[in-house]
Short mmCIF file of C-alpha atoms in Angstrom, two decimals:
data_model
loop_
_atom_site.label_atom_id
_atom_site.label_comp_id
_atom_site.label_asym_id
_atom_site.label_seq_id
_atom_site.Cartn_x
_atom_site.Cartn_y
_atom_site.Cartn_z
CA MET A 1 -9.05 9.88 -25.66
CA ASN A 2 -9.59 7.65 -22.74
CA TYR A 3 -7.04 7.96 -19.70
CA LEU A 4 -5.40 5.98 -17.17
CA ARG A 5 -6.10 6.05 -13.52
CA PHE A 6 -4.08 3.99 -11.03
CA SER A 7 -4.00 3.72 -7.46
CA GLY A 8 -2.04 2.24 -4.93
CA ILE A 9 -4.48 0.24 -3.36
CA LEU A 10 -6.55 -1.20 -6.49
CA ALA A 11 -5.37 -3.37 -8.89
CA ILE A 12 -6.24 -5.77 -11.42
CA LEU A 13 -4.56 -8.72 -13.16
CA MET A 14 -4.56 -8.34 -17.11
CA ILE A 15 -3.15 -11.28 -19.60
CA ALA A 16 -1.66 -9.90 -22.55
CA VAL A 17 1.54 -9.95 -24.93
CA SER A 18 3.61 -7.10 -25.72
CA SER A 19 6.42 -6.35 -27.98
CA CYS A 20 9.74 -5.29 -25.99
CA THR A 21 11.55 -2.40 -26.82
CA THR A 22 15.24 -1.37 -25.81
CA LEU A 23 16.04 0.45 -22.53
CA ASP A 24 18.25 3.46 -22.72
CA THR A 25 22.00 2.85 -22.88
CA GLY A 26 23.47 1.67 -19.70
CA TYR A 27 20.58 -0.49 -18.61
CA LYS A 28 20.46 -4.12 -19.14
CA THR A 29 18.26 -6.07 -21.35
CA PRO A 30 16.09 -6.70 -18.89
CA ILE A 31 14.61 -10.50 -20.83
CA GLY A 32 15.04 -13.45 -19.20
CA MET A 33 15.42 -11.83 -15.66
CA GLU A 34 13.84 -13.78 -13.22
CA LEU A 35 12.24 -12.35 -9.98
CA THR A 36 10.85 -14.82 -6.89
CA ILE A 37 7.40 -13.44 -6.49
CA ALA A 38 5.44 -13.55 -2.50
CA GLY A 39 3.82 -16.78 -2.22
CA GLY A 40 6.05 -18.67 -3.85
CA LEU A 41 5.29 -17.46 -7.80
CA LYS A 42 8.36 -16.84 -10.22
CA GLY A 43 8.59 -14.28 -12.50
CA VAL A 44 10.50 -13.97 -15.69
CA ILE A 45 10.27 -10.96 -17.83
CA VAL A 46 9.51 -11.54 -21.28
CA SER A 47 9.25 -7.89 -22.42
CA MET A 48 9.44 -4.47 -21.39
CA SER A 49 8.24 -1.19 -22.81
CA PRO A 50 9.19 1.95 -21.02
CA ASN A 51 8.52 5.45 -21.34
CA ARG A 52 5.28 5.03 -23.15
CA THR A 53 3.00 7.94 -23.23
CA TYR A 54 0.09 5.69 -24.31
CA ILE A 55 -0.92 1.85 -24.20
CA THR A 56 -3.53 0.34 -26.60
CA TYR A 57 -5.91 -1.97 -24.70
CA ASN A 58 -9.12 -3.81 -25.36
CA GLY A 59 -9.14 -1.84 -28.70
CA LYS A 60 -8.79 1.46 -27.07
CA THR A 61 -6.18 4.11 -26.86
CA PHE A 62 -5.36 5.06 -23.29
CA ARG A 63 -2.81 8.18 -21.86
CA PRO A 64 -2.10 8.80 -17.93
CA LEU A 65 -4.63 11.38 -16.39
CA ASN A 66 -0.96 13.43 -15.48
CA SER A 67 0.39 14.71 -18.52
CA ASN A 68 3.45 14.65 -16.34
CA LEU A 69 3.56 10.51 -16.16
CA LEU A 70 4.92 7.95 -18.28
CA ILE A 71 3.94 4.28 -18.75
CA ALA A 72 6.33 1.24 -18.43
CA GLU A 73 4.60 -2.18 -19.88
CA ILE A 74 6.34 -5.32 -18.25
CA VAL A 75 5.26 -8.68 -19.56
CA MET A 76 6.20 -11.60 -17.49
CA GLU A 77 5.88 -15.49 -17.63
CA ILE A 78 4.32 -16.53 -14.31
CA SER A 79 4.87 -19.89 -13.12
CA ASN A 80 3.81 -21.88 -10.03
CA GLU A 81 6.54 -23.69 -8.95
CA SER A 82 5.59 -25.38 -5.63
CA ASP A 83 3.16 -27.91 -4.42
CA ALA A 84 -0.10 -26.06 -3.83
CA PRO A 85 -2.11 -23.68 -5.77
CA ILE A 86 -1.28 -19.91 -5.42
CA PRO A 87 -3.60 -16.90 -5.40
CA TYR A 88 -3.20 -14.33 -8.14
CA SER A 89 -3.24 -11.70 -5.55
CA GLU A 90 0.21 -12.49 -4.34
CA LEU A 91 1.05 -10.53 -7.47
CA SER A 92 0.24 -7.39 -5.78
CA SER A 93 3.62 -7.44 -4.16
CA LEU A 94 5.28 -6.19 -7.86
CA GLU A 95 6.60 -2.77 -8.24
CA LEU A 96 8.53 -0.67 -10.35
CA MET A 97 11.93 1.10 -8.64
CA THR A 98 12.48 4.40 -10.44
CA MET A 99 15.40 7.06 -9.65
CA ASP A 100 15.02 10.45 -10.74
CA GLN A 101 17.47 13.26 -12.03
CA HIS A 102 18.19 13.56 -8.39
CA ASP A 103 18.99 10.68 -7.38
CA GLN A 104 15.92 10.28 -5.59
CA PHE A 105 14.13 6.52 -5.59
CA ALA A 106 10.54 5.57 -5.61
CA PHE A 107 8.01 2.53 -5.96
CA ALA A 108 5.22 2.35 -8.13
CA THR A 109 2.59 0.10 -7.92
CA TRP A 110 0.73 -1.36 -10.92
CA SER A 111 -2.94 -1.62 -12.50
CA ARG A 112 -4.83 -1.70 -15.47
CA PRO A 113 -6.52 1.33 -17.58
CA PHE A 114 -9.80 2.72 -16.25
CA ASP A 115 -12.05 4.13 -18.74
CA SER A 116 -13.45 7.38 -17.13
CA ASP A 117 -15.96 7.33 -19.97
CA GLU A 118 -17.33 4.21 -19.86
CA ARG A 119 -16.72 3.96 -15.90
CA ILE A 120 -15.08 0.39 -15.67
CA ASP A 121 -14.55 0.09 -12.37
CA LEU A 122 -11.00 -0.69 -10.97
CA LYS A 123 -11.36 -3.98 -8.85
CA SER A 124 -9.40 -4.90 -6.09
CA LEU A 125 -6.75 -7.90 -5.89
CA ASN A 126 -8.89 -9.13 -3.18
CA ASP A 127 -11.75 -10.21 -6.17
CA LEU A 128 -9.39 -12.15 -7.49
CA LYS A 129 -8.32 -14.74 -4.42
CA PRO A 130 -10.52 -17.53 -5.74
CA LYS A 131 -8.66 -17.21 -8.95
CA MET A 132 -5.25 -19.51 -8.22
CA VAL A 133 -2.46 -20.62 -10.54
CA PRO A 134 -2.10 -24.00 -10.24
CA THR A 135 1.01 -26.06 -9.50
CA GLY A 136 3.26 -26.34 -12.40
CA GLU A 137 1.20 -23.76 -14.69
CA THR A 138 2.62 -20.92 -16.21
CA THR A 139 0.55 -18.04 -18.04
CA LYS A 140 1.94 -14.75 -19.55
CA GLU A 141 1.00 -11.75 -17.92
CA ILE A 142 1.16 -8.16 -18.79
CA PHE A 143 1.45 -5.13 -16.03
CA TYR A 144 1.55 -1.48 -16.37
CA PHE A 145 2.97 1.17 -14.09
CA THR A 146 3.08 4.85 -14.01
CA TYR A 147 5.96 7.07 -12.98
CA PRO A 148 7.01 10.73 -13.76
CA LYS A 149 8.85 11.94 -16.67
CA GLU A 150 12.03 12.88 -15.09
CA ALA A 151 12.51 9.17 -13.53
CA LYS A 152 13.61 6.08 -15.09
CA PRO A 153 12.59 2.49 -13.90
CA VAL A 154 15.84 1.17 -12.90
CA GLY A 155 14.43 -2.23 -11.27
CA LEU A 156 11.54 -4.41 -10.47
CA SER A 157 10.68 -5.63 -6.88
CA SER A 158 8.56 -7.92 -4.74
CA LYS A 159 7.61 -6.65 -1.27
CA ARG A 160 10.97 -4.54 -1.62
CA LYS A 161 12.37 -8.19 -0.68
CA GLU A 162 13.15 -9.54 -3.88
CA PHE A 163 14.77 -7.24 -6.58
CA ILE A 164 16.08 -7.20 -10.23
CA ASN A 165 18.32 -4.51 -10.92
CA PHE A 166 17.97 -2.88 -14.80
CA MET A 167 21.20 -1.33 -14.34
CA ASP A 168 24.39 -2.28 -16.34
CA GLU A 169 27.47 -2.23 -14.01
CA THR A 170 28.94 0.12 -16.45
CA ASN A 171 26.21 2.64 -15.54
CA LEU A 172 27.06 5.36 -13.15
CA HIS A 173 24.25 4.87 -11.17
CA TYR A 174 24.97 1.08 -10.60
CA GLU A 175 26.04 1.22 -7.55
CA ALA A 176 23.69 3.89 -6.11
CA VAL A 177 20.75 1.29 -7.18
CA ASN A 178 22.39 -1.58 -5.60
CA LYS A 179 22.40 0.06 -2.20
CA GLN A 180 19.13 1.28 -2.50
CA MET A 181 18.06 -2.05 -3.14
CA GLU A 182 20.09 -2.83 -0.06
CA ARG A 183 18.32 -0.25 2.21
CA SER A 184 15.23 -1.28 0.95
CA LYS A 185 15.39 -4.62 1.95
CA VAL A 186 16.91 -3.72 5.80
CA LEU A 187 13.91 -1.71 6.19
CA GLU A 188 11.53 -4.42 5.43
CA SER A 189 13.48 -6.34 8.14
CA LEU A 190 12.98 -3.80 10.59
CA THR A 191 9.30 -3.96 10.39
CA LEU A 192 9.48 -7.64 11.96
CA LEU A 193 12.62 -6.51 14.22
CA SER A 194 10.63 -3.42 15.29
CA SER A 195 7.60 -5.75 16.81
CA TYR A 196 9.63 -6.91 19.41
CA LEU A 197 13.04 -5.02 19.74
CA PRO A 198 14.03 -2.30 21.82
CA TYR A 199 14.18 1.20 19.88
CA PRO A 200 17.76 2.08 20.54
CA GLU A 201 18.58 -1.21 18.83
CA ILE A 202 16.23 -0.25 15.79
CA LYS A 203 17.79 3.11 15.99
CA THR A 204 21.42 2.08 15.51
CA VAL A 205 20.28 -0.26 12.25
CA MET A 206 18.27 2.61 10.82
CA ASP A 207 21.42 5.15 11.46
CA ILE A 208 24.05 2.97 9.80
CA ASN A 209 21.68 2.45 6.87
CA ASN A 210 20.81 5.94 6.85
CA ILE A 211 17.16 5.34 7.08
CA SER A 212 14.94 8.10 8.59
CA LEU A 213 11.76 8.27 10.91
CA GLU A 214 9.65 9.12 8.20
CA GLU A 215 10.43 6.35 5.35
CA LYS A 216 7.67 3.85 4.86
CA ASN A 217 7.93 0.10 4.12
CA PHE A 218 6.21 -2.09 1.41
CA ASN A 219 2.84 -1.46 3.08
CA GLY A 220 3.57 2.36 3.17
CA LEU A 221 3.84 1.99 7.00
CA THR A 222 6.44 4.31 9.32
CA LEU A 223 8.30 3.11 12.26
CA LEU A 224 5.93 4.81 14.45
CA TYR A 225 3.36 2.99 12.95
CA ILE A 226 4.87 -0.35 13.35
CA GLY A 227 5.48 0.42 17.17
CA ILE A 228 1.72 1.48 17.65
CA LEU A 229 0.18 -1.67 15.92
CA SER A 230 2.78 -4.39 17.71
CA HIS A 231 1.97 -2.73 21.01
CA ASN A 232 6.26 -1.75 21.10
CA ASP A 233 6.17 0.96 23.66
CA SER A 234 9.75 1.20 23.56
CA VAL A 235 9.74 2.10 19.32
CA LEU A 236 6.35 4.08 20.10
CA LEU A 237 7.57 6.46 22.58
CA GLY A 238 11.39 6.34 21.21
CA ALA A 239 10.46 7.48 17.58
CA LEU A 240 7.98 10.40 18.95
CA ASN A 241 11.31 11.64 21.11
CA ASP A 242 13.32 11.40 18.11
CA GLY A 243 10.44 13.81 16.11
CA ALA A 244 8.58 11.40 14.40
CA ASP A 245 5.61 12.93 12.79
CA PHE A 246 2.09 11.55 14.53
CA ASN A 247 0.35 13.27 11.96
CA SER A 248 1.78 11.27 9.07
CA PRO A 249 -0.83 9.82 7.33
CA ALA A 250 -1.12 6.04 6.06
CA GLN A 251 -3.33 3.66 4.37
CA TYR A 252 -5.73 1.06 6.21
CA SER A 253 -7.43 -0.87 3.32
CA ILE A 254 -9.28 1.78 1.14
CA PHE A 255 -9.08 4.49 4.55
CA LYS A 256 -6.75 7.23 5.07
CA ILE A 257 -5.71 6.99 8.59
CA LEU A 258 -3.23 8.86 11.51
CA PRO A 259 -1.30 7.17 13.96
CA ILE A 260 -4.27 7.54 16.62
CA HIS A 261 -6.53 5.51 13.99
CA ALA A 262 -3.90 2.73 14.11
CA ALA A 263 -3.85 3.09 18.30
CA VAL A 264 -7.78 2.86 18.35
CA LEU A 265 -8.21 -0.16 15.54
CA SER A 266 -5.50 -2.16 17.73
CA THR A 267 -6.76 -1.01 21.21
CA ASN A 268 -3.04 0.46 21.95
CA LYS A 269 -3.89 2.65 25.36
CA THR A 270 -0.39 3.56 25.93
CA ALA A 271 -0.25 5.02 22.19
CA ILE A 272 -3.68 6.60 22.38
CA ASP A 273 -3.22 8.05 25.57
CA THR A 274 0.16 9.75 24.29
CA PHE A 275 -1.68 11.01 21.34
CA LEU A 276 -4.71 12.60 23.36
CA ALA A 277 -1.78 14.23 25.32
CA ARG A 278 -0.51 15.52 22.14
CA GLY A 279 -3.91 17.09 21.06
CA CYS A 280 -5.21 14.59 19.04
CA SER A 281 -9.03 13.45 19.36
CA LEU A 282 -10.88 10.27 19.08
CA THR A 283 -14.21 11.74 18.09
CA GLU A 284 -13.29 14.44 15.39
CA SER A 285 -12.76 13.94 11.58
CA SER A 286 -11.07 15.61 9.02
CA VAL A 287 -12.23 16.22 5.46
CA ASP A 288 -10.12 13.01 4.11
CA SER A 289 -11.06 10.44 6.93
CA ASP A 290 -13.47 9.45 9.67
CA SER A 291 -12.71 10.04 13.39
CA PRO A 292 -10.94 7.07 15.00
CA ALA A 293 -14.10 6.37 16.77
CA ALA A 294 -16.35 6.40 13.68
CA LEU A 295 -13.29 4.32 11.86
CA ALA A 296 -13.73 1.79 14.47
CA VAL A 297 -17.91 1.13 13.44
CA ARG A 298 -17.17 1.85 9.96
CA VAL A 299 -14.32 -1.19 9.49
CA ASN A 300 -16.32 -3.76 11.74
CA ASN A 301 -13.93 -3.58 14.70
CA PRO A 302 -15.99 -4.38 17.64
CA ARG A 303 -13.43 -4.94 19.72
CA ALA A 304 -12.03 -1.25 19.21
CA VAL A 305 -15.75 0.28 19.77
CA GLN A 306 -15.82 -1.69 23.18
CA PHE A 307 -12.65 -0.61 24.27
CA LEU A 308 -13.30 2.84 23.37
CA ILE A 309 -16.43 3.44 25.48
CA ASP A 310 -15.24 1.39 28.71
CA ASN A 311 -11.70 3.26 28.52
CA TYR A 312 -12.62 6.82 27.11
CA GLY A 313 -16.25 7.05 27.67
CA ILE A 314 -17.01 7.52 23.99
CA ASP A 315 -21.11 8.07 23.40
CA TYR A 316 -21.17 6.78 20.21
CA ARG A 317 -24.95 8.35 20.01
CA ASN A 318 -23.01 11.50 18.96
CA ILE A 319 -20.62 9.65 16.57
CA LYS A 320 -21.49 10.24 12.76
CA LEU A 321 -20.48 8.17 9.63
CA LYS A 322 -19.89 9.78 6.41
CA MET A 323 -21.60 8.69 3.60
CA ASN A 324 -20.65 9.48 -0.33
CA TRP A 325 -24.10 10.56 -1.54
CA SER A 326 -25.97 11.24 1.67
CA PRO A 327 -25.90 12.91 4.90
CA ALA A 328 -24.10 11.45 7.76
CA ILE A 329 -25.60 8.73 9.40
CA SER A 330 -25.31 7.76 13.04
CA ALA A 331 -23.04 4.82 13.96
CA TYR A 332 -25.89 2.42 15.11
CA LYS A 333 -27.79 3.32 11.77
CA PHE A 334 -24.29 2.49 9.74
CA ALA A 335 -24.06 -0.92 11.77
CA LYS A 336 -27.14 -1.57 11.45
CA MET A 337 -27.41 -1.28 7.77
CA ASN A 338 -24.34 -3.14 7.13
CA ASN A 339 -25.33 -6.28 9.34
CA MET A 340 -22.66 -5.65 12.01
CA GLN A 341 -23.98 -7.60 14.76
CA GLU A 342 -21.61 -7.18 17.38
CA ILE A 343 -21.56 -3.59 17.40
CA VAL A 344 -25.11 -3.19 16.79
CA HIS A 345 -25.60 -5.09 20.31
CA ILE A 346 -22.78 -3.01 22.00
CA LEU A 347 -24.52 -0.09 20.97
CA GLU A 348 -27.76 -1.12 21.82
CA ILE A 349 -26.22 -1.82 25.43
CA GLN A 350 -25.07 1.48 25.45
CA GLU A 351 -28.10 3.09 24.79
CA SER A 352 -29.93 1.20 27.08
CA SER A 353 -27.84 2.41 29.57
CA HIS A 354 -28.63 6.06 29.44
#
């Protein structure tokens, strides 16, 4: 038996056709429902098959690695009605919205099966950037989502700005689902507003919509991260003063980061100084992530590397980067090995000055 592995970051597009099964009573039949997808693509649901314990893909049977998960298979006709080709990678914005028995909502990203026996690797949607949906073309695509058994699919979204509600108006939870969809839209709007509005105005909107400081937007970022990355000190300091968790993790590409990592990568001195005063470190790493100084090298951010040297006296001769299958190596060796010419130059100048 093969098993499905899904990741919130890694995903791949599949083309296939599937039969439709009927949803539980109290749900709309989603056939024919249309969703505006990021980038100008349109998606129309052809079939939906939720509550599946396994799927068949390329002649093999797959089950979730976690036995407490079910699979929803959604087939859509994707069309490009714009006047320019659109990258397939825009489809990464699709998420399945679910609700559990406690009326708690969650969003699930989609992927394809991972064959653990044959080591069929998942590929990032970045690999699909050269693939385009030509103007006027329609193609049929299939998406697999995994979600907990105690939850039910209640909608489909694109970047949590556009939604399809699967609930029937007669369902007792119809209004709750609609309200959550509207809250999600507000949260995405706050992502933009928080980059320049003062914190008191943002907090007012959050309180009216019952949005907490720890809620994450489509990109997995809390208000604190947005304040850091946008250099909005009012939001940064206001969120911290109101109890925002400065140890709350997020994803940066494939890397797990903390707010101080975001502060370093965005060269936000106010944020760095604030986190250092709260006991954070620029040079210490955890089990799950690089130190902020090391991550600046790993992601090839020479501006951040120079910033740390100039403002905090970081000696990169002492910074090591973890490797998957070998001992940690020096920052200089890592940069040299990966042809990071600007960082190599910066570190050579630092070496020559000692």
